[in-house]
Amino acid sequence: MTDLSVKSWKKQRNEEESLNSQEGLKLGKNNAKKPLELARTRLIVAGFIFTACFLVLGTRLLDLSLIGTDTESVTSRNYTAAEMTLARRDIVDRNNIVLATNLPTDSLFVEPKEVLEPEKSLAKIKTVLPRININSLLSVINSGGSFHWIARNLTPEQVWQINNLGLPGFKFIKEEKRVYPHGSLFAHALGFAGVDNRGLTGIEASLDNRLTGVANVNAEPLKTSLDVRVQHALTLELSEAMASFKAKGASGLVIDVHTGELIAMASLPSFDLNLYKESSANERFNRATLGVYELGSVFKAFNTALALDSGLVKIEDSYDATKPLKVSRYFIRDDHPENRWLTVPEIFIHSSNIGSAQIAMDIGSERQRKFLSQLGMLEPIKLEIPESGRPLSPSKWRDINTMTVAYGHGIAVTPLHAINGFAAMVNGGIKRQPTLLYQDEIHNRNISGKRVIGADTSLTMRKLMYRAVTEGTGSNAQVEGYLVGGKTGTAEKAKAGGYERKAVISTFIAAFPIENPLYAVLVSLDEPRGNKHTHNYAGAGWTAAPATGRIISKIGPLLGVPPSTANIAFPAEQKITRPIKNIIRTEFRRSESATF
Amino acid sequence: MIRPVALVWIGLAAVVAVSLFLVKYKVQDLDEQLAKLEAKKITTQESIHVLEAEWTYLNKPDRLESLANKYLELSPTEAKQLIVYDPRITLSHDNLGDE
């Protein structure tokens, strides 16, 4: 209506105007009337524009407020939902079971200016928190100030009780506390974070940057390669072995030989991560990755593998082990003397130091040093924890060093070094970087490594390790269901100017199922004492090997490792059956061969 | 003198004012509701988080082991209880089919 009237009016006006101008031109009068007309025109135009604008705005307003179209969500502010935040991410195991988490707690502080009756108040608080020191707190309150901690991370019950006391000046602040539900189980792998949520040891320290930073509760947790069940089985067997052999300490590792993932890592004695303040230095010491030890005969695996891989020593070669080997003023003796010529497999199986030393001399010092360096035995391993031991190796690689290194003396490495090198011996010859972080299924296939020995040498080594368990020193590691291959190592502990005969480190490293190894297990006992079940022997074959066997029989089914059965694992023409205990073992010894 | 056009405008303005007023209050109300829900959500999240930790604590392997020993007649799986799928074993219906 308005538009129409304006238009018609405008039209009329235009006509008038043109008429007027014509008239003005013609007649030269009515000139005084012109500015007034102009003003009127402008007013009308302006009015028209404003009307149009208001119409648009009005329509839009009605549209938004009354009619309400779905354009609303587009124009609304970008809304982010509030989430519970955590100062530190969770750590989970490979099956997403929580290993470390942050829980909200309340901490009690005092504002001295607001306290009415300091002495009475503190006495009341002491009934709830018996640990507080009244005298020191009293002096703090009397000296003024605005803030002082009384107790951190209280339980909900304590908070409730203190609130019930109704004391002015005593207030709570929300805090977060790092909690380790598994207590001592992952003490050395996880490490702990202090009261200010800063990692101090273990994964907590080295991956502090990835763990800190305010994250909401749904943030991706840090996924480790560890497995709670395997860790439990390992820790349990280690602590039982430690108790029955009165060992000073023990360490154990389980590694996936194809990915380098550590499935379990234990060091005993251990401590409760939640009570880390009460732990001793000995308990905090990580024997699996920080402690370096001469591990003894397990090095024969590396020595034999190098010898066979280099082609300088043939598997049929034999060496004189009839009497101890004299090198300058030292004697190299055998712990299990056979006093005869031994073939290369026999040297490995019966763990002959004399034979190994001679093999090493045939290979040569330089080649040995280079090989061990390739295996990473001479440098600290970079794991996702700061506790990493630097191996001790001869500074000058003389002949005597070459000989002793062949059977694991004169070189000290961490158990982690040993199992990682061992994994390379059995997995087809690829050395990989060990890790504590979960490796994705897809990425597993591409985990790069460095070839250290040929695949055929690795197969030979698996056969030798299998024979070391069925015929040799590791016979106590045999288990029902899986073929196990491994190597014992009993090393006398070094003392000033020599070795202690009675104090030994007994180590056993095994891989299973040995026909196609998936996992390797290391068990190392520090100064075990023989008992009557072991006829007072403290050697690895009597102490560490049976524990390893028990661990394998427990974790094999847990990890879903298919049992070793002759029919399926091997083609019919290469038939092999697992020797059942001792009866078949003697038979096996006679044939002196393992067929895979 | 009030023209009908002006009346219309006044009416419209009144409607707009009232609707704005209503919308504003509705938004305020919704904001309050949202804040309440968010607070509740965070409390619930906190509870879930704490309960998850407790659940893990209650499922500690050593605790489960002792409980299983006490109440269950089950024992850990042994290797002999596992079997492997062997492609050479053919299922009976494979032999019957395609005749």
XYZ file of C-alpha atoms in Angstrom:
695
model
C 0.000 0.000 0.000
C 2.729 2.365 1.017
C 4.837 1.454 -1.997
C 2.005 1.966 -4.348
C 1.024 5.300 -2.957
C 4.628 6.451 -2.966
C 5.060 5.351 -6.540
C 1.907 6.961 -7.825
C 2.707 10.014 -5.848
C 6.236 10.074 -7.180
C 5.002 9.706 -10.715
C 2.652 12.566 -10.248
C 5.382 14.627 -8.710
C 7.777 13.900 -11.551
C 5.202 15.041 -13.998
C 4.659 18.167 -12.022
C 8.392 18.732 -11.856
C 8.933 18.387 -15.550
C 5.976 20.611 -16.102
C 7.384 23.104 -13.684
C 10.791 23.119 -15.303
C 9.221 23.586 -18.666
C 7.119 26.297 -17.250
C 10.176 27.738 -15.529
C 12.086 27.737 -18.754
C 9.281 29.156 -20.632
C 7.906 31.575 -18.208
C 10.899 32.202 -15.888
C 8.627 32.458 -12.863
C 7.875 30.036 -9.934
C 11.631 29.863 -9.303
C 11.181 30.492 -5.591
C 9.075 27.366 -5.281
C 11.839 25.030 -6.593
C 14.074 24.447 -3.476
C 11.023 23.512 -1.483
C 10.058 20.935 -4.050
C 13.601 19.557 -4.034
C 13.633 19.153 -0.256
C 10.367 17.376 -0.362
C 11.614 14.983 -2.991
C 14.711 14.173 -0.961
C 12.654 13.595 2.131
C 10.449 11.174 0.256
C 13.414 9.268 -1.171
C 15.052 9.003 2.221
C 11.776 7.877 3.736
C 11.480 5.223 1.085
C 14.962 3.859 1.773
C 14.420 3.786 5.519
C 11.109 2.047 5.123
C 12.713 -0.596 2.970
C 15.500 -1.152 5.509
C 13.114 -1.387 8.439
C 10.984 -3.787 6.499
C 13.951 -6.075 5.945
C 15.039 -5.861 9.569
C 11.495 -6.341 10.831
C 10.953 -9.398 8.685
C 14.228 -10.876 9.858
C 13.408 -10.135 13.483
C 10.025 -11.768 13.187
C 11.608 -14.655 11.394
C 14.171 -15.169 14.173
C 11.967 -14.586 17.167
C 8.514 -15.840 16.308
C 8.713 -18.128 13.318
C 12.156 -19.561 14.139
C 13.825 -21.175 11.166
C 16.707 -23.625 11.318
C 19.222 -20.983 10.300
C 19.613 -20.361 14.020
C 22.206 -23.059 14.658
C 24.417 -21.691 11.908
C 24.565 -18.226 13.292
C 24.789 -19.265 16.958
C 28.130 -18.974 18.690
C 30.530 -21.820 18.376
C 29.717 -23.785 21.495
C 32.170 -26.240 23.045
C 30.891 -28.580 25.683
C 32.602 -28.473 29.055
C 34.579 -31.607 29.902
C 36.352 -32.803 32.975
C 40.017 -31.993 32.558
C 43.061 -33.859 33.792
C 46.480 -32.409 34.425
C 48.102 -35.642 33.289
C 47.063 -38.297 30.833
C 46.330 -41.857 31.776
C 48.768 -44.628 30.950
C 47.200 -47.897 29.803
C 48.527 -51.320 28.924
C 48.211 -52.974 25.507
C 44.677 -54.103 26.379
C 43.647 -50.630 27.559
C 43.788 -51.529 31.233
C 44.583 -48.470 33.318
C 48.113 -48.473 34.734
C 48.277 -44.888 35.925
C 45.560 -42.293 36.284
C 44.882 -38.947 37.887
C 42.205 -38.795 40.540
C 40.658 -35.613 41.906
C 41.453 -35.091 45.570
C 41.158 -32.276 48.080
C 44.055 -30.653 49.852
C 43.764 -28.722 53.092
C 45.366 -25.308 53.521
C 45.113 -22.590 56.110
C 44.680 -18.834 55.819
C 46.254 -17.737 59.109
C 44.488 -14.342 59.193
C 41.085 -15.967 59.338
C 41.861 -18.494 62.054
C 40.108 -17.716 65.317
C 41.537 -20.152 67.863
C 44.718 -21.604 66.330
C 45.563 -23.996 69.139
C 42.083 -25.440 69.564
C 41.523 -25.684 65.829
C 44.740 -27.556 65.232
C 44.023 -29.929 68.086
C 40.682 -30.719 66.476
C 42.276 -31.252 63.093
C 44.815 -33.569 64.635
C 41.990 -35.904 65.627
C 41.311 -36.368 61.895
C 44.869 -36.060 60.614
C 47.122 -37.569 63.283
C 50.263 -36.872 61.254
C 50.253 -33.080 61.421
C 52.785 -31.309 63.575
C 50.884 -28.866 65.804
C 53.867 -26.849 66.986
C 55.292 -26.026 63.578
C 51.843 -25.209 62.192
C 51.098 -23.029 65.196
C 54.191 -20.930 64.601
C 53.218 -20.570 60.938
C 49.708 -19.417 61.831
C 50.961 -16.973 64.457
C 53.471 -15.482 62.044
C 50.619 -14.525 59.704
C 50.802 -14.859 55.954
C 47.991 -15.801 53.657
C 48.474 -19.408 52.613
C 50.007 -22.517 54.062
C 49.529 -26.178 53.221
C 48.418 -28.488 56.001
C 47.866 -31.768 54.183
C 47.697 -32.726 50.523
C 45.466 -35.254 48.795
C 43.032 -36.192 51.547
C 40.491 -38.954 51.326
C 36.809 -38.006 50.907
C 36.175 -39.227 54.451
C 38.834 -36.964 55.938
C 37.427 -34.032 53.971
C 33.973 -34.732 55.317
C 35.227 -34.954 58.896
C 37.181 -31.704 58.669
C 34.239 -29.923 57.107
C 32.170 -31.168 60.014
C 34.532 -29.471 62.469
C 33.469 -26.141 60.967
C 36.736 -24.303 61.553
C 37.181 -20.863 59.965
C 40.386 -20.280 57.991
C 40.883 -23.914 57.062
C 39.973 -24.451 53.437
C 40.138 -27.059 50.735
C 41.474 -26.785 47.238
C 40.836 -29.297 44.460
C 43.956 -31.081 43.323
C 44.832 -34.126 41.280
C 46.809 -37.058 42.507
C 48.596 -39.613 40.391
C 47.313 -43.045 41.300
C 48.750 -46.402 40.280
C 46.020 -49.023 40.756
C 48.484 -51.886 40.281
C 50.738 -50.742 43.082
C 54.138 -52.278 42.720
C 53.481 -54.342 39.593
C 54.869 -51.801 37.112
C 57.144 -49.974 39.515
C 60.146 -49.722 37.215
C 58.476 -49.459 33.828
C 56.035 -46.698 34.740
C 58.035 -44.851 37.323
C 56.198 -42.269 39.353
C 55.115 -38.645 39.268
C 55.579 -36.364 42.244
C 52.981 -34.385 44.142
C 53.109 -31.554 41.601
C 52.291 -34.013 38.778
C 55.765 -34.045 37.325
C 57.227 -37.391 36.266
C 60.313 -38.331 38.233
C 61.280 -41.814 36.981
C 60.357 -44.337 34.304
C 57.932 -43.575 31.493
C 56.423 -40.849 33.651
C 59.707 -38.945 33.475
C 60.856 -39.503 29.914
C 57.462 -39.021 28.308
C 56.511 -36.207 30.668
C 55.851 -33.827 27.779
C 53.401 -36.222 26.166
C 51.638 -36.884 29.454
C 51.295 -33.357 30.813
C 49.273 -30.486 29.463
C 45.648 -30.135 30.435
C 43.707 -32.729 28.537
C 40.041 -33.502 28.716
C 38.928 -36.771 30.165
C 38.358 -38.367 26.769
C 41.891 -37.622 25.574
C 43.803 -40.531 24.138
C 45.759 -42.243 26.912
C 49.382 -43.248 26.490
C 49.308 -46.858 25.346
C 52.228 -48.963 26.401
C 53.337 -52.324 25.059
C 53.026 -53.885 28.507
C 50.475 -56.546 29.410
C 49.114 -56.660 32.942
C 48.594 -60.443 32.907
C 52.060 -61.240 31.595
C 53.624 -58.777 33.989
C 51.818 -60.445 36.866
C 52.920 -63.945 35.824
C 56.508 -62.776 35.403
C 56.611 -60.921 38.716
C 55.014 -63.805 40.577
C 57.471 -66.391 39.279
C 60.413 -64.083 39.843
C 59.452 -63.392 43.416
C 58.879 -67.082 44.080
C 62.262 -67.956 42.598
C 63.841 -65.158 44.567
C 62.316 -66.422 47.795
C 63.146 -70.094 47.294
C 66.757 -69.396 46.304
C 67.214 -66.510 48.740
C 68.418 -64.299 45.917
C 69.310 -60.663 46.500
C 67.370 -59.533 43.506
C 65.818 -60.639 40.261
C 64.935 -59.189 36.928
C 62.743 -60.431 34.140
C 61.787 -59.331 30.652
C 59.358 -60.581 28.031
C 59.848 -59.217 24.527
C 57.995 -59.662 21.259
C 60.845 -60.813 19.035
C 59.263 -59.460 15.856
C 58.430 -55.950 17.035
C 60.774 -55.247 19.922
C 57.809 -54.482 22.185
C 58.451 -55.219 25.819
C 55.436 -57.164 27.032
C 56.629 -57.235 30.626
C 59.508 -55.829 32.573
C 60.169 -56.563 36.200
C 62.892 -55.815 38.678
C 62.787 -57.141 42.214
C 62.790 -56.063 44.989
C 60.162 -53.596 43.997
C 58.015 -50.941 45.669
C 54.496 -49.574 45.640
C 54.354 -46.636 43.245
C 51.675 -44.993 45.373
C 54.073 -44.983 48.323
C 57.214 -44.156 46.391
C 58.437 -41.887 49.166
C 58.880 -44.875 51.433
C 60.935 -46.881 48.949
C 64.646 -47.521 49.304
C 67.293 -46.879 46.675
C 67.728 -50.631 46.250
C 64.029 -51.060 45.519
C 64.017 -48.202 43.045
C 67.014 -49.564 41.191
C 65.978 -50.988 37.838
C 67.925 -54.220 37.425
C 66.414 -54.915 34.024
C 67.596 -51.809 32.203
C 69.975 -49.902 34.480
C 72.026 -52.610 36.158
C 74.900 -53.968 34.083
C 76.052 -57.495 34.752
C 78.401 -60.018 33.284
C 75.770 -62.440 32.104
C 78.036 -65.371 31.339
C 77.233 -68.135 28.927
C 74.206 -66.480 27.320
C 76.857 -64.688 25.259
C 77.753 -68.030 23.723
C 74.611 -67.614 21.647
C 76.107 -64.487 20.085
C 79.527 -66.084 19.793
C 78.199 -69.197 18.039
C 75.891 -67.201 15.778
C 78.742 -64.942 14.688
C 81.027 -67.915 14.093
C 78.506 -69.727 11.916
C 77.335 -66.601 10.116
C 80.838 -65.468 9.247
C 81.471 -68.813 7.543
C 84.848 -69.038 9.273
C 83.584 -71.851 11.474
C 81.578 -74.771 10.134
C 78.966 -76.531 12.193
C 80.865 -79.829 11.873
C 84.101 -78.309 13.193
C 85.294 -79.559 16.532
C 87.545 -78.167 19.205
C 89.738 -79.663 21.884
C 88.029 -79.368 25.251
C 89.944 -82.155 26.972
C 91.671 -79.882 29.433
C 91.428 -76.284 30.700
C 92.783 -73.709 28.323
C 95.782 -71.742 29.550
C 95.978 -68.176 28.334
C 98.997 -66.294 29.713
C 98.447 -66.726 33.449
C 94.736 -67.507 33.352
C 92.956 -70.815 32.991
C 89.676 -71.114 31.141
C 87.690 -73.996 32.601
C 84.349 -75.594 31.888
C 81.569 -75.688 34.462
C 80.217 -78.892 32.979
C 83.452 -80.501 31.723
C 83.073 -83.164 29.043
C 86.860 -83.611 28.752
C 86.806 -84.495 25.089
C 86.769 -82.943 21.658
C 83.498 -81.125 21.118
C 81.705 -80.103 17.933
C 80.348 -76.563 17.594
C 76.790 -77.611 18.555
C 78.134 -79.540 21.539
C 80.142 -76.544 22.700
C 76.924 -74.522 22.690
C 74.718 -77.202 24.208
C 77.098 -78.179 26.995
C 78.130 -74.564 27.426
C 81.852 -75.114 27.045
C 83.968 -72.077 27.860
C 87.075 -73.716 26.444
C 85.453 -74.392 23.093
C 83.804 -70.955 22.912
C 87.101 -69.214 23.596
C 88.737 -71.142 20.762
C 85.881 -70.351 18.394
C 86.238 -66.669 19.280
C 89.958 -66.806 18.470
C 89.132 -68.266 15.079
C 86.748 -65.381 14.399
C 89.117 -62.700 15.625
C 88.811 -59.748 17.973
C 87.857 -57.114 15.428
C 85.007 -59.142 13.959
C 83.714 -59.957 17.435
C 83.806 -56.336 18.536
C 82.092 -55.190 15.359
C 79.361 -57.814 15.723
C 78.649 -56.946 19.348
C 78.576 -53.294 18.402
C 76.028 -54.068 15.651
C 73.966 -55.932 18.216
C 74.021 -52.800 20.352
C 75.930 -54.492 23.163
C 78.427 -51.677 23.562
C 76.116 -48.672 23.834
C 73.230 -47.819 26.176
C 69.802 -48.700 24.773
C 67.457 -45.779 24.285
C 64.238 -47.001 25.844
C 61.258 -44.874 26.877
C 62.608 -44.674 30.399
C 65.571 -42.631 31.600
C 67.074 -45.590 33.480
C 69.462 -46.937 30.898
C 72.697 -48.666 31.821
C 75.911 -48.164 29.864
C 77.549 -51.512 29.109
C 81.082 -52.117 30.317
C 83.328 -53.552 27.656
C 87.086 -53.958 27.302
C 88.738 -50.678 26.415
C 91.404 -52.548 24.490
C 90.174 -55.703 22.822
C 93.084 -58.089 23.466
C 93.075 -61.837 22.826
C 92.209 -62.608 26.426
C 89.237 -60.235 26.196
C 88.068 -61.864 22.985
C 88.180 -65.246 24.702
C 86.332 -64.206 27.848
C 83.759 -62.122 25.968
C 82.946 -65.297 24.008
C 81.458 -66.764 27.153
C 80.141 -63.554 28.633
C 82.877 -62.455 30.967
C 84.772 -59.200 30.733
C 81.685 -57.593 29.214
C 78.793 -56.346 31.304
C 75.458 -55.456 29.777
C 71.943 -54.904 31.043
C 69.454 -57.784 30.835
C 67.629 -55.668 28.252
C 70.702 -55.714 26.011
C 70.911 -59.470 26.355
C 67.283 -60.217 25.516
C 67.231 -57.766 22.632
C 70.323 -59.380 21.130
C 68.853 -62.798 21.774
C 65.645 -61.805 19.977
C 67.719 -60.966 16.911
C 69.326 -64.408 17.047
C 65.989 -66.223 16.914
C 63.688 -63.962 14.894
C 65.440 -64.506 11.587
C 68.418 -62.290 12.244
C 66.914 -58.798 12.534
C 67.907 -56.542 15.417
C 65.205 -54.096 16.411
C 64.898 -51.186 18.759
C 63.141 -52.337 21.932
C 60.213 -50.191 22.981
C 57.751 -49.767 25.807
C 55.119 -48.231 23.541
C 52.363 -50.176 21.864
C 53.065 -50.792 18.194
C 50.025 -50.713 15.999
C 49.011 -53.993 14.337
C 49.504 -52.497 10.900
C 52.813 -50.956 11.745
C 54.028 -54.195 13.222
C 54.682 -55.498 9.746
C 56.899 -52.558 8.932
C 58.960 -52.313 12.071
C 62.345 -51.730 10.647
C 65.406 -53.404 11.974
C 68.943 -54.114 11.023
C 70.021 -57.512 9.781
C 72.796 -58.855 11.982
C 72.864 -62.530 10.974
C 71.450 -64.453 8.054
C 68.056 -66.134 8.245
C 69.655 -69.584 7.867
C 72.059 -68.882 10.736
C 69.073 -67.851 12.814
C 67.380 -71.161 12.007
C 70.542 -73.052 13.021
C 70.663 -71.072 16.257
C 67.040 -71.976 16.996
C 67.901 -75.643 16.566
C 70.918 -75.288 18.826
C 68.874 -73.483 21.464
C 66.244 -76.157 21.275
C 68.929 -78.780 21.842
C 70.405 -76.777 24.727
C 67.019 -77.120 26.394
C 66.296 -80.720 25.494
C 69.800 -82.118 25.935
C 71.871 -79.484 27.615
C 71.983 -77.131 30.544
C 68.502 -75.699 30.168
C 66.534 -78.913 30.500
C 64.498 -77.614 33.448
C 62.895 -75.045 31.191
C 60.914 -77.637 29.239
C 57.190 -77.143 29.425
C 54.078 -78.936 28.372
C 52.740 -77.657 25.086
C 55.529 -75.455 23.767
C 58.914 -76.202 22.328
C 61.371 -73.974 24.124
C 64.857 -73.003 23.094
C 67.229 -71.057 25.235
C 70.589 -70.561 26.812
C 71.706 -70.597 30.402
C 74.266 -68.268 31.834
C 75.836 -68.567 35.255
C 78.373 -65.856 35.871
C 80.482 -65.391 38.932
C 80.201 -61.883 40.236
C 83.294 -59.794 39.894
C 85.001 -58.618 43.034
C 88.194 -56.707 43.551
C 90.930 -58.610 41.764
C 88.925 -61.607 40.618
C 85.652 -63.419 40.844
C 83.582 -64.786 43.706
C 82.851 -68.446 43.267
C 79.822 -68.483 45.528
C 78.110 -65.292 44.367
C 76.697 -65.792 40.927
C 74.232 -64.207 38.544
C 72.071 -66.938 37.070
C 70.391 -66.010 33.835
C 68.237 -67.897 31.413
C 67.009 -66.520 28.121
C 64.507 -68.519 26.148
C 62.378 -68.094 23.071
C 59.109 -69.877 22.410
C 57.713 -71.593 20.429
C 61.232 -72.200 19.171
C 60.169 -73.567 15.756
C 58.768 -70.111 15.015
C 59.577 -67.821 17.920
C 57.103 -65.149 18.937
C 58.344 -64.141 22.350
C 61.582 -64.246 24.273
C 61.748 -64.431 28.056
C 64.659 -63.511 30.284
C 64.997 -64.418 33.923
C 68.001 -63.309 35.902
C 68.617 -64.015 39.576
C 71.170 -62.081 41.580
C 73.116 -64.314 43.976
C 70.724 -67.229 44.244
C 71.622 -69.905 46.794
C 71.034 -73.516 45.962
C 68.542 -75.434 48.069
C 67.928 -79.115 48.570
C 65.625 -79.331 45.551
C 68.466 -78.132 43.348
C 71.091 -80.255 45.193
C 72.595 -76.981 46.332
C 73.326 -75.871 42.822
C 72.734 -72.187 42.142
C 73.440 -72.385 38.434
C 71.027 -70.987 35.892
C 69.913 -74.439 34.794
C 68.644 -75.118 38.317
C 67.322 -71.715 39.307
C 66.471 -69.453 36.374
C 65.558 -72.147 33.834
C 62.648 -73.739 35.753
C 61.242 -70.299 36.545
C 61.432 -69.419 32.840
C 59.642 -72.652 31.990
C 56.826 -71.849 34.400
C 56.549 -68.332 33.017
C 56.313 -69.647 29.460
C 53.637 -72.186 30.332
C 51.615 -69.402 31.969
C 52.004 -66.613 29.449
C 51.872 -68.738 26.283
C 48.116 -69.360 26.485
C 47.534 -65.803 27.751
C 49.226 -64.366 24.692
C 47.338 -66.764 22.452
C 50.438 -68.588 21.276
C 49.349 -71.780 19.516
C 50.834 -74.862 21.129
C 53.669 -76.604 19.331
C 52.318 -79.696 17.665
C 54.377 -81.755 15.288
C 51.581 -82.221 12.772
C 50.887 -78.610 12.228
C 54.135 -76.820 12.829
C 56.294 -79.064 10.710
C 55.831 -80.785 7.365
C 55.343 -84.540 7.667
C 58.726 -85.488 6.234
C 60.497 -83.346 8.810
C 58.652 -84.913 11.660
C 59.570 -83.833 15.127
C 57.812 -84.457 18.344
C 58.560 -82.763 21.566
C 60.459 -85.121 23.827
C 58.292 -85.906 26.799
C 60.446 -85.364 29.856
C 63.405 -87.566 30.495
C 62.514 -90.795 28.763
C 62.609 -89.464 25.267
C 65.362 -87.072 26.072
C 67.932 -89.829 26.486
C 66.832 -91.241 23.200
C 67.192 -87.835 21.700
C 70.697 -87.474 23.006
C 71.709 -90.642 21.243
C 70.599 -89.379 17.871
C 72.382 -86.060 18.573
C 70.290 -84.111 16.172
C 67.305 -81.896 16.114
C 65.334 -81.714 12.969
C 63.073 -78.828 12.274
C -3.476 12.713 14.125
C -2.373 9.086 13.878
C -2.285 7.570 10.468
C -3.107 3.856 10.050
C 0.425 3.238 8.755
C 1.914 4.509 11.959
C -0.456 2.305 13.916
C 0.794 -0.705 12.036
C 4.381 0.243 12.818
C 3.695 0.777 16.477
C 1.978 -2.583 16.598
C 4.919 -4.270 14.916
C 7.386 -2.606 17.244
C 5.405 -3.809 20.232
C 5.340 -7.377 18.902
C 9.065 -7.278 18.281
C 9.781 -5.876 21.722
C 7.688 -8.504 23.419
C 9.178 -11.317 21.375
C 12.704 -10.065 22.084
C 11.888 -9.976 25.768
C 10.552 -13.514 25.634
C 13.484 -14.822 23.651
C 15.948 -13.239 26.038
C 14.370 -14.902 29.032
C 14.147 -18.202 27.241
C 17.850 -18.021 26.420
C 18.691 -17.166 30.006
C 16.676 -20.115 31.149
C 18.369 -22.439 28.695
C 21.777 -21.132 29.729
C 20.996 -21.983 33.315
C 19.848 -25.437 32.316
C 22.986 -25.917 30.271
C 25.234 -24.862 33.132
C 23.441 -27.285 35.444
C 23.731 -30.109 32.951
C 27.376 -29.364 32.361
C 28.112 -29.378 36.062
C 26.262 -32.663 36.340
C 28.118 -34.051 33.376
C 31.486 -33.157 34.870
C 30.520 -34.680 38.207
C 29.448 -37.820 36.381
C 32.647 -37.866 34.367
C 34.617 -37.548 37.580
C 32.665 -40.396 39.117
C 33.202 -42.587 36.060
C 36.884 -41.763 36.124
C 37.204 -42.650 39.780
C 35.143 -45.803 39.283
C 37.344 -46.849 36.365
C 40.382 -46.563 38.594
C 38.605 -48.524 41.297
C 37.521 -51.165 38.802
C 41.132 -51.587 37.716
C 42.177 -51.772 41.332
C 39.575 -54.439 42.062
C 40.683 -56.367 38.973
C 44.318 -56.532 39.954
C 45.602 -59.892 38.736
C 46.817 -61.008 42.166
C 43.442 -60.221 43.717
C 41.571 -62.008 40.936
C 43.896 -64.960 41.295
C 43.233 -65.343 45.009
C 39.498 -64.881 44.518
C 39.456 -67.442 41.714
C 41.338 -69.904 43.884
C 38.829 -69.375 46.640
C 35.544 -69.428 44.761
C 36.063 -70.976 41.347
C 36.921 -74.432 40.198
C 38.713 -73.036 37.183
C 42.423 -73.004 36.558
C 44.567 -71.009 34.137
C 44.391 -72.053 30.499
C 47.071 -74.507 29.501
C 48.676 -74.808 26.123
C 47.065 -78.193 25.508
C 43.639 -76.562 25.723
C 44.362 -74.457 22.665
C 44.014 -75.774 19.155
C 45.211 -74.318 15.920
C 43.190 -74.089 12.797
C 44.748 -76.424 10.270
C 43.650 -75.887 6.668
C 44.243 -79.584 6.013
C 41.356 -80.479 8.289
C 38.274 -80.262 6.111
C 34.860 -79.834 7.569
C 32.339 -82.566 6.789
C 30.045 -80.400 4.694
C 32.956 -79.532 2.417
C 33.183 -83.190 1.482
C 29.492 -83.484 0.911
C 29.098 -80.468 -1.317
C 29.643 -80.134 -5.081
C 28.482 -83.586 -6.011
